[in-house]
Amino acid sequence: MLCYWGARLREGLGLIQPDEVRHLNDVRCVCPTSEIQDISAGRNFVGFIRNGKVSVLRLCGDDHVGELKQLETGNQEITLIVCGGDDPFLLAHGGKVIIMDESTNCRPRKDLANRHVIQISCGDQHSTALTQEGRVFVWGENSHGQLGLGEGRSGSQTPQHVQFLDGVPLAQISAGGDHSFVLSLSGVVFGWGKNSSGQLGLGDTTDRHVPTAVKSLNGKKTQFISCGGEHTATLSKGGVVFTFGSGNFGQLGHNSFKDEHLPRVVAELWGSKVSQVTCGRLHTLVLVASSKRIYSFGCGMQGQLGNGLMINQSVPLPVHLPSEFNDELVFGKLIAGEDHSFALFFKQLISAKPEPDPSRGILTLDDQWVSECDNKIYLVFSSAACLNGSFLKTSCDEHYQTSADICGLDFDRVKISFAKLSENKKVLSKVVKTVRDKLLPSLNLQEGFTSVEALRVYLLLPELIRVCQEQHRDHLLDALASKILRLKPDALEVLENYWSKLPKDCLKELVKLFRNTSAALIDEISSGEINCDERIHLKKLMKVLNMIYKVCCRTHNDITSRDFIIHKINDLLDILKATLVDFESWLFGDINEMLERKDHFAKTIEILVSFPFVAETVSKWRIFKLLQNPVIIETIPDPDECMLFWTGSTLHINRDSILKDTLQYLRQGNHSYQHLLKVKFVGEDGIDGGALSAEFFSLLSQSFLSWEKKPLCENSLVWFNAENTHNEDFYFLGIVCGMALFNHFYMSIDFPLALFKKLLDQRVTLIDLEEMSPVEARGLKELLQEDDEVVEGYLQNFMFKGQELIPNGAQIPVTTINRQKYVDLYVDFIFNKSVKKQFEQFSAGFSEGCPVKAWKMFHPEELREVICGSPEYEWEGLQKCATYEHCSPSDDLIKNFWTVFFELSEENKKKFLSFMYGTGSVPAGGLSKLTLKIVQMNNPDSDDLFPETHTCFGTLYLPKYSDIDTLRHKLIHAISFCKVFGRK
């Protein structure tokens, strides 16, 4: 049965004879012999679909009398009719759009012939269409931006793609007078176009030329939108109706005739579970199926409210419906037109629920999609919108909470589904081809970012790529990385936030995917032919991996820096080293090929320097040393420059005036910091093979600490003396520390980690103060934890040792509200403001003393380790690295040696290091990275001899002592007087 009311129409609508029409006040009821499947009402037409055939009734003339005419649509089965401001649109089975001209002749719309359209909506002078792959097309006038194509775009009579909505899984489109709306599967509402009355619900009256999210409806579980002439209504799950826009006829139902610029609940319907809402031009209808009632409000001057009155009405009141509705019929569809209203009912069991029409929704995958193996799978994987809508977390309606913090995906379902897909190699292969050829090229969020829902594809594709065969994985991941790197900053920020909230196992797999693919590329570069594209691919993967690394550093303690290490880097370094020392190839081979190969490896290493988190400390140290070598850094090395680098600049120094002589030498400005340093102690015969320089920096370190000018002050650690204003002192201290790093030696100064953070431009925190001054840090921590009364009892102002931390700080008390600010300023003052000039001079000197900027690839902890040595003395590592000559580990002499060594005090063990290597510092990577060669000396008078060392080569000459006591005595004596007994 069809009920209608409002302005006068042909009696019976042409569906039945006039005398068969039943009247109830202004409501008329007709029961045609053929059942009506669909109905639409617009400004000029009312259209009906009966048994797949279409009839239209023209609303013409002042009396609105017209003839019902059946349209000729050939053999097309029509599934939808839409009557808007102009002529009707028809939608045939298979998504073909058919238009009707002024003579009511039908013809296909050719410019949409290749599109499978599932929804059409028409405004006054514009139309929108939604395709099954989730794309929106628009055409018509664009006077107020109602096409959503961007500002400055004119109208178009041919369908235009709304790129701003790409990737958003849409559930519905709706067009009003001069405005448009779409609704996503997660209930997010986007509007654009005319907004003079606030019909976009954005809180203002400014027109919008691109789709704009109605943020006040986020989380409201919106399931349907309807647009009127200048007002809009939405229906949420649970039956709540929001209206906004023009209210001058009462069409918003808020018991007023005022406009509303933000969505507002129709309070008079509160408690009623509304199941349908539809907007006419100036009135609104709602259906409450549970109470079997239709309510109307708005303009009623043509009787379109169906309550027997010709007045405007600002509150919802019931429509007068026939009594048999309660017994025999159920609601089908509610339609509000220009001056008319229609209600379609069906004869069926009241308890039966109408099934949703799958043909009017975009394609998505259900739980059985892998086993079905139909063409639908490949269509979904060709569309970001369809894929984004396929794995929503619908349990407890969680997908309705989608935001910049919640992606709305069900990752358990994703993993299960893709695992099943991996078992079907045929389907997987075709899916991969579809993703490669269609989906990835279509990702163009860099052109415009409208919704966070469009970013789900960047979370889903890694899960798919992970189950792909290896030969497809690299190409897909490279293409995905390219798309990620082209995202706009706001989209990238949301994606990184999504990464931070991934389930831990998914995030670990994401790290593993990018890390392992990068490792494979490095392996190819190491062993394959020269291919510059490999470096380009590697750089892209490294950039994305770096983003993920930063996310993990901020939010995931379970995923550490060790999870990002690529051990294949060492293989690359080995290959480069082998290339450099392959003298035969350099002399007799193709020199151009060798240079090209060396350059290829060197440029790859330069990429790795930009992403130091993938290399462990030892690898970084190797890279640092390689990048000092002119052979590496110069495309065509200058032989003279290479020789000068290795021979270096010799510093003649007096052991008794080491600090004075060094400063005097540096002030002359003649030293070339790009070349290695050689040290010659005045009055000594030693030739510097490394040991003399090591000893030089060790002795110089102690001289700085005991210098009468006091540039440094010692507590538990060494820090800048804030009272020393001789900036040159700190400048030269920085130069010496930089030179030590450049020359691969250590400064025996216990700097805090804060210094190395500052050198690397990283923020210093309360944790760093805890390392340097535990008592101060403990007091500040207690301040942060105490309650109000205790904090007030401190009587503390924003002061530090007579210095104001902020302007007027002496008059500002520390409270529970501002105490965190006080602590931050306190720490900042100690590490930054109080020693600003001192550190700036040190930093400038350090950069000059170490001109290879690759030192910035070290983490603060690593930089401290390579400058000051490792703080960890794992003495077993020294035994592990030992090799032997003229003896073996099972000999009594060697057993006795290690027994005595491990009996030594910690101080004497460190003296042994100085005896062996000229410095007591532990190298990066620990003692196991040292070279220790023990040579047994078989002299006849061994018990009278002392152990000796060749410090440049890490060789210990150990006489064959007769017993352990003699060995102990001679060894302790030797390490205590290493200046006398060491072989330099």
XYZ file of C-alpha atoms in Angstrom, residues 341-882:
542
model
C 5.004 13.098 1.339
C 4.791 9.378 0.657
C 4.850 6.243 2.806
C 5.239 2.822 1.242
C 3.984 -0.258 3.109
C 4.241 -3.964 2.405
C 1.984 -6.872 3.218
C 4.101 -9.279 5.198
C 4.598 -10.559 8.726
C 5.067 -7.738 11.196
C 8.025 -9.536 12.798
C 9.909 -9.796 9.512
C 12.789 -7.377 9.099
C 13.612 -6.062 5.620
C 17.006 -7.304 4.493
C 19.585 -4.650 3.563
C 20.097 -4.247 -0.158
C 23.709 -5.364 -0.846
C 23.636 -3.730 -4.271
C 23.534 -0.270 -2.662
C 26.743 -0.642 -0.607
C 30.387 -0.535 -1.673
C 32.158 -3.852 -1.999
C 33.673 -5.222 1.206
C 34.954 -8.636 2.257
C 33.091 -10.857 4.674
C 34.547 -13.664 6.807
C 34.224 -16.216 3.992
C 35.954 -14.172 1.310
C 39.051 -16.366 0.932
C 37.078 -19.555 0.373
C 34.637 -17.946 -2.082
C 37.397 -16.961 -4.518
C 35.089 -14.912 -6.744
C 35.888 -11.775 -8.693
C 34.691 -9.644 -5.793
C 37.997 -10.277 -3.984
C 40.068 -8.667 -6.707
C 37.713 -5.711 -7.032
C 38.060 -5.049 -3.296
C 41.857 -5.265 -3.425
C 41.885 -2.777 -6.298
C 40.151 -0.124 -4.188
C 41.514 1.533 -1.055
C 38.000 2.485 0.036
C 36.712 -1.090 -0.213
C 39.759 -2.528 1.535
C 39.535 0.119 4.261
C 35.937 -0.893 4.931
C 36.510 -4.654 4.947
C 38.101 -5.317 8.337
C 36.257 -3.007 10.705
C 36.087 -3.868 14.382
C 32.307 -4.014 14.629
C 32.158 -5.789 17.994
C 30.670 -3.397 20.538
C 30.469 -0.822 17.696
C 34.161 0.002 18.134
C 34.516 1.116 14.512
C 32.234 4.050 15.291
C 34.991 5.400 17.546
C 37.401 5.823 14.613
C 39.562 8.900 15.136
C 43.161 10.072 14.939
C 43.810 7.764 17.926
C 41.672 4.756 16.931
C 41.957 3.206 13.472
C 38.863 1.013 13.834
C 40.461 -2.148 12.411
C 40.044 -5.671 13.764
C 43.646 -6.905 13.603
C 42.797 -10.400 14.814
C 40.524 -10.779 11.813
C 43.147 -9.244 9.526
C 45.821 -11.724 10.598
C 43.509 -14.733 10.352
C 42.229 -13.674 6.927
C 45.645 -13.011 5.408
C 47.021 -16.220 6.873
C 44.247 -18.123 5.085
C 44.943 -16.163 1.923
C 48.600 -17.209 2.020
C 47.482 -20.847 1.828
C 45.725 -20.268 -1.497
C 48.661 -19.479 -3.774
C 46.532 -18.911 -6.870
C 44.277 -16.341 -5.243
C 47.204 -14.715 -3.425
C 49.106 -14.313 -6.671
C 46.178 -12.549 -8.317
C 45.574 -10.372 -5.258
C 49.239 -9.319 -5.285
C 49.015 -8.444 -8.982
C 45.859 -6.399 -8.318
C 47.486 -4.521 -5.458
C 50.621 -3.860 -7.500
C 48.905 -2.752 -10.712
C 45.776 -1.024 -9.399
C 45.637 -0.322 -5.671
C 49.098 1.112 -5.024
C 49.089 3.436 -8.079
C 45.702 4.780 -6.945
C 46.909 5.895 -3.504
C 47.112 9.660 -3.822
C 46.407 11.012 -0.354
C 49.115 13.564 -0.921
C 46.610 15.380 -3.150
C 44.239 15.921 -0.247
C 43.642 14.401 3.170
C 40.030 14.364 4.319
C 39.567 11.408 6.641
C 41.708 9.243 8.901
C 39.733 6.267 7.581
C 41.658 6.545 4.324
C 44.844 5.666 6.221
C 43.724 2.155 7.153
C 45.144 0.836 3.887
C 48.643 1.775 5.111
C 48.117 -0.564 8.063
C 46.559 -3.375 6.037
C 49.052 -3.565 3.172
C 52.065 -4.470 5.354
C 50.059 -7.412 6.698
C 49.368 -8.518 3.129
C 52.953 -7.942 1.959
C 54.209 -9.976 4.903
C 52.459 -13.135 3.634
C 53.548 -12.577 0.020
C 56.214 -14.595 -1.651
C 59.647 -13.012 -1.434
C 59.876 -12.107 -5.118
C 56.782 -9.883 -4.789
C 57.485 -8.514 -1.327
C 60.319 -6.121 -2.202
C 58.469 -4.415 -5.061
C 55.249 -3.980 -3.087
C 57.026 -2.646 -0.017
C 59.033 -0.198 -2.108
C 55.833 1.108 -3.713
C 54.128 1.353 -0.321
C 57.097 3.233 1.142
C 56.916 5.706 -1.755
C 53.269 6.392 -0.992
C 53.899 6.777 2.744
C 56.680 9.289 2.115
C 54.365 11.372 -0.070
C 51.721 11.734 2.625
C 51.026 15.225 3.876
C 52.354 16.014 7.365
C 48.923 15.841 9.025
C 48.201 12.438 7.487
C 51.662 11.178 8.381
C 51.192 12.292 11.976
C 47.991 10.230 12.224
C 49.649 7.201 10.617
C 52.514 7.356 13.107
C 49.974 7.563 15.907
C 48.238 4.472 14.525
C 51.592 2.666 14.459
C 52.132 3.534 18.103
C 48.816 1.904 19.024
C 49.199 -1.255 16.932
C 49.066 -4.552 18.823
C 52.624 -5.346 19.910
C 52.943 -8.363 17.631
C 51.731 -6.356 14.614
C 54.198 -3.568 15.308
C 57.042 -6.053 15.708
C 56.113 -7.629 12.376
C 56.035 -4.178 10.775
C 59.551 -3.472 12.055
C 60.724 -6.884 10.908
C 59.222 -6.430 7.433
C 60.982 -3.135 6.707
C 64.192 -4.189 8.454
C 64.518 -7.522 6.668
C 63.691 -6.049 3.274
C 66.311 -3.351 3.856
C 68.793 -6.029 4.883
C 68.090 -7.943 1.685
C 68.744 -4.812 -0.358
C 72.044 -4.215 1.456
C 72.963 -7.814 0.742
C 72.203 -7.319 -2.950
C 74.290 -4.150 -3.015
C 77.153 -6.031 -1.366
C 77.189 -8.997 -3.674
C 75.381 -8.003 -6.838
C 76.103 -5.833 -9.809
C 76.043 -2.064 -9.475
C 72.454 -0.849 -9.548
C 71.745 2.730 -8.503
C 68.028 1.954 -8.157
C 68.863 -0.294 -5.205
C 70.234 2.690 -3.305
C 67.088 4.675 -4.085
C 64.900 1.828 -2.815
C 67.063 1.428 0.286
C 66.800 5.107 1.150
C 62.993 5.002 0.929
C 62.754 1.940 3.142
C 65.186 3.488 5.612
C 63.089 6.656 5.829
C 59.957 4.713 6.700
C 61.845 2.466 9.113
C 63.195 5.603 10.761
C 59.633 6.852 11.300
C 58.686 3.547 12.901
C 61.850 3.638 15.018
C 60.964 7.064 16.403
C 57.448 5.854 17.175
C 58.840 2.875 19.083
C 61.292 5.087 20.989
C 58.413 7.266 22.166
C 55.844 4.636 23.006
C 57.080 1.022 23.062
C 59.542 -0.201 25.659
C 59.082 -3.772 24.464
C 60.509 -2.968 21.032
C 64.084 -1.834 21.559
C 66.790 -0.449 19.315
C 68.135 -3.991 18.975
C 65.052 -4.898 16.930
C 66.153 -2.453 14.225
C 69.781 -3.580 13.849
C 70.746 -4.796 10.361
C 73.733 -7.105 10.687
C 74.221 -7.235 6.917
C 75.853 -3.820 7.238
C 79.023 -5.547 8.433
C 79.095 -7.602 5.239
C 78.893 -4.405 3.206
C 81.757 -2.911 5.194
C 83.801 -6.059 4.658
C 83.193 -5.869 0.905
C 84.186 -2.201 0.812
C 87.321 -2.899 2.823
C 88.207 -5.777 0.514
C 87.659 -3.528 -2.496
C 90.048 -0.950 -1.090
C 92.836 -3.427 -0.373
C 92.474 -5.359 -3.635
C 95.701 -3.831 -4.949
C 95.965 -6.276 -7.837
C 92.614 -5.190 -9.245
C 93.484 -1.526 -8.771
C 96.836 -1.993 -10.558
C 95.891 -4.396 -13.328
C 92.106 -4.228 -13.553
C 89.684 -1.708 -14.998
C 90.340 1.338 -12.814
C 87.057 3.004 -13.827
C 85.091 -0.068 -12.834
C 86.876 -0.214 -9.477
C 86.197 3.465 -8.831
C 82.551 3.021 -9.769
C 82.209 0.021 -7.481
C 83.933 1.816 -4.619
C 81.707 4.865 -5.161
C 78.612 2.653 -5.180
C 79.512 1.144 -1.808
C 80.530 4.503 -0.348
C 77.222 6.142 -1.332
C 75.358 3.265 0.266
C 77.281 3.843 3.487
C 76.437 7.543 3.304
C 72.765 6.539 3.303
C 73.324 4.399 6.392
C 74.994 7.332 8.156
C 71.676 9.181 7.848
C 69.890 6.279 9.551
C 72.294 5.221 12.310
C 69.669 3.326 14.310
C 70.116 0.292 12.008
C 73.790 -0.131 12.887
C 75.252 -1.395 16.132
C 78.062 0.524 17.839
C 80.914 -1.469 16.313
C 79.470 -1.055 12.809
C 79.087 2.677 13.323
C 82.680 2.844 14.505
C 83.809 1.045 11.367
C 81.756 3.405 9.206
C 83.203 6.406 11.010
C 86.744 5.237 10.357
C 86.003 4.454 6.720
C 84.561 7.907 6.096
C 87.800 9.488 7.317
C 89.733 7.808 4.542
C 90.259 10.074 1.491
C 90.086 7.010 -0.710
C 86.445 6.626 0.324
C 85.229 10.198 0.402
C 86.847 11.349 -2.835
C 85.517 10.095 -6.150
C 89.035 10.070 -7.603
C 91.467 10.045 -4.648
C 94.543 12.254 -4.709
C 97.563 9.991 -3.921
C 99.407 12.821 -2.170
C 96.402 13.625 -0.003
C 95.986 9.945 0.886
C 99.638 9.676 1.881
C 99.414 12.857 3.948
C 96.361 11.532 5.739
C 98.233 8.424 6.902
C 101.548 10.051 7.735
C 99.693 12.807 9.560
C 100.946 15.797 11.530
C 103.527 15.102 14.213
C 103.155 16.798 17.573
C 106.430 17.128 19.512
C 105.484 17.232 23.155
C 107.257 17.309 26.488
C 105.831 14.759 28.866
C 106.324 17.097 31.856
C 104.505 20.076 30.247
C 101.993 18.238 28.094
C 99.037 20.626 28.563
C 101.103 23.796 28.065
C 102.826 22.426 24.962
C 99.571 21.178 23.457
C 97.743 24.491 23.911
C 100.700 26.378 22.484
C 100.784 24.079 19.465
C 97.022 24.408 18.832
C 97.088 28.204 19.151
C 99.553 28.358 16.252
C 96.730 27.188 13.970
C 98.996 25.026 11.793
C 97.533 21.642 12.620
C 95.556 19.893 9.865
C 92.640 18.260 11.618
C 91.760 16.231 8.492
C 94.965 14.201 8.914
C 95.884 11.669 11.566
C 97.928 12.817 14.554
C 101.363 11.435 15.390
C 102.944 12.082 18.790
C 106.647 12.342 19.575
C 107.623 12.690 23.230
C 110.692 14.890 23.516
C 113.760 12.965 24.708
C 112.250 9.533 23.989
C 112.978 7.163 21.130
C 109.484 5.690 20.719
C 107.830 5.772 17.271
C 104.113 6.366 17.361
C 102.287 3.324 16.044
C 99.231 4.254 18.116
C 100.417 3.634 21.658
C 102.109 7.028 22.084
C 98.990 8.859 20.915
C 96.846 6.772 23.260
C 99.123 7.684 26.137
C 99.177 11.334 25.042
C 95.378 11.688 25.223
C 95.265 9.803 28.519
C 97.876 12.099 30.092
C 96.283 15.183 28.568
C 92.939 14.213 30.086
C 94.455 14.183 33.554
C 96.131 17.523 32.874
C 92.813 19.162 32.013
C 91.317 17.854 35.262
C 94.172 19.228 37.366
C 94.599 22.484 35.418
C 94.828 25.489 37.728
C 92.440 27.474 35.484
C 89.722 24.988 36.449
C 87.619 24.766 33.252
C 86.138 21.571 34.690
C 84.697 20.727 38.080
C 84.298 17.243 39.461
C 81.480 15.820 41.516
C 80.586 12.249 40.753
C 81.167 13.226 37.115
C 83.030 16.006 35.314
C 81.110 19.076 34.123
C 81.801 22.593 32.915
C 82.793 25.128 35.527
C 80.101 27.816 35.207
C 82.344 30.325 37.010
C 85.141 29.996 34.453
C 84.458 32.579 31.725
C 87.654 32.001 29.718
C 85.895 30.653 26.651
C 89.149 29.754 24.925
C 89.762 27.082 27.572
C 86.570 25.268 26.598
C 87.222 25.734 22.906
C 90.563 23.945 23.131
C 89.109 21.275 25.400
C 86.543 20.638 22.660
C 89.270 20.494 20.008
C 91.236 17.911 21.978
C 88.145 15.743 22.556
C 87.311 15.963 18.849
C 90.891 15.085 17.904
C 90.800 12.068 20.203
C 87.677 10.802 18.464
C 89.061 11.507 14.981
C 92.285 9.666 15.804
C 90.479 6.747 17.519
C 91.774 7.363 21.035
C 90.111 8.047 24.360
C 89.830 10.963 26.733
C 89.982 9.699 30.302
C 87.399 12.178 31.531
C 84.157 11.033 33.115
C 81.711 13.315 31.329
C 77.979 12.796 32.049
C 75.681 11.534 29.346
C 74.125 15.008 29.239
C 77.194 16.383 27.421
C 76.797 13.913 24.572
C 73.060 14.532 24.386
C 73.764 18.223 23.982
C 76.346 17.568 21.275
C 73.685 15.569 19.422
C 71.029 18.261 19.980
C 68.940 16.037 22.233
C 66.927 17.244 25.197
C 68.444 16.879 28.669
C 66.071 15.749 31.438
C 65.829 15.125 35.167
C 67.202 11.614 34.558
C 70.469 13.187 33.399
C 70.666 15.308 36.550
C 70.157 12.113 38.555
C 73.328 10.696 36.994
C 75.425 13.769 37.763
C 73.911 14.911 41.055
C 71.745 12.208 42.671
C 70.943 14.278 45.766
C 69.615 17.241 43.791
C 67.627 14.956 41.509
C 66.107 13.097 44.452
C 64.951 16.394 45.965
C 63.296 17.438 42.715
C 61.603 14.058 42.375
C 60.223 14.356 45.886
C 58.937 17.823 45.051
C 56.995 16.360 42.107
C 55.441 13.665 44.293
C 54.504 15.577 47.455
C 50.971 16.791 48.235
C 49.886 20.435 48.364
C 50.683 21.172 51.996
C 54.218 19.781 51.824
C 54.997 21.660 48.618
C 53.777 24.917 50.146
C 55.975 24.183 53.166
C 59.075 24.253 50.980
C 58.661 28.043 50.584
C 60.513 27.638 47.271
C 60.391 30.294 44.554
C 61.505 30.155 40.931
C 65.140 30.763 41.882
C 68.395 28.811 41.578
C 71.440 29.938 43.560
C 70.398 33.572 43.392
C 69.366 33.377 39.711
C 65.760 33.854 38.573
C 64.594 30.936 36.448
C 61.851 33.090 34.911
C 61.213 36.836 34.960
C 60.182 37.946 38.443
C 60.910 34.411 39.660
C 61.756 35.602 43.183
C 58.093 36.522 43.694
C 56.585 33.380 42.141
C 56.157 30.489 44.610
C 56.414 26.870 43.539
C 53.032 25.101 43.836
C 51.621 21.738 42.832
C 50.303 23.403 39.687
C 53.618 24.856 38.455
C 56.134 22.490 40.063
C 56.771 20.523 36.856
C 57.660 23.788 35.134
C 59.991 24.625 38.021
C 61.781 21.274 37.755
C 62.150 21.618 33.981
C 63.587 25.120 34.358
C 65.916 23.944 37.153
C 67.346 21.175 34.964
C 67.532 23.507 31.975
C 69.465 26.075 34.001
C 72.075 23.566 35.197
C 72.709 21.948 31.826
C 71.999 24.795 29.433
C 71.697 28.380 30.625
C 74.398 28.383 33.314
C 77.038 26.995 30.920
C 75.678 28.245 27.599
C 78.856 30.038 26.444
C 81.144 27.339 27.807
C 79.301 24.598 25.921
C 79.059 26.612 22.706
C 82.831 27.021 22.717
C 83.363 23.340 23.520
C 80.982 22.296 20.748
C 82.664 24.563 18.192
C 86.057 23.185 19.136
C 84.813 19.601 19.029
C 83.459 20.039 15.489
C 86.789 21.474 14.374
C 88.824 18.758 16.050
C 86.686 16.057 14.436
C 85.807 17.271 10.917
C 84.087 13.986 9.965
C 80.461 14.738 10.823
C 79.578 11.054 10.824
C 80.060 11.138 14.620
C 76.496 12.405 14.769
C 75.244 8.930 13.882
C 76.125 7.676 17.355
C 73.546 7.560 20.129
C 74.578 9.622 23.182
C 75.601 6.462 25.045
C 77.643 5.315 22.060
C 79.312 8.702 21.565
C 80.413 8.676 25.199
C 81.755 5.171 24.705
C 83.847 6.001 21.633
C 85.245 9.189 23.214
C 85.664 8.169 26.842
C 85.676 4.402 26.543
C 83.098 1.923 27.698
C 82.113 2.108 31.368
C 81.727 -1.677 31.416
C 84.867 -3.602 32.311
C 83.936 -7.175 31.416
C 87.341 -8.697 32.063
C 86.374 -12.112 30.724
C 86.201 -10.475 27.289
C 89.955 -9.884 27.405
C 90.603 -13.575 27.909
C 88.236 -14.432 25.048
C 90.079 -12.240 22.556
C 93.537 -13.597 23.495
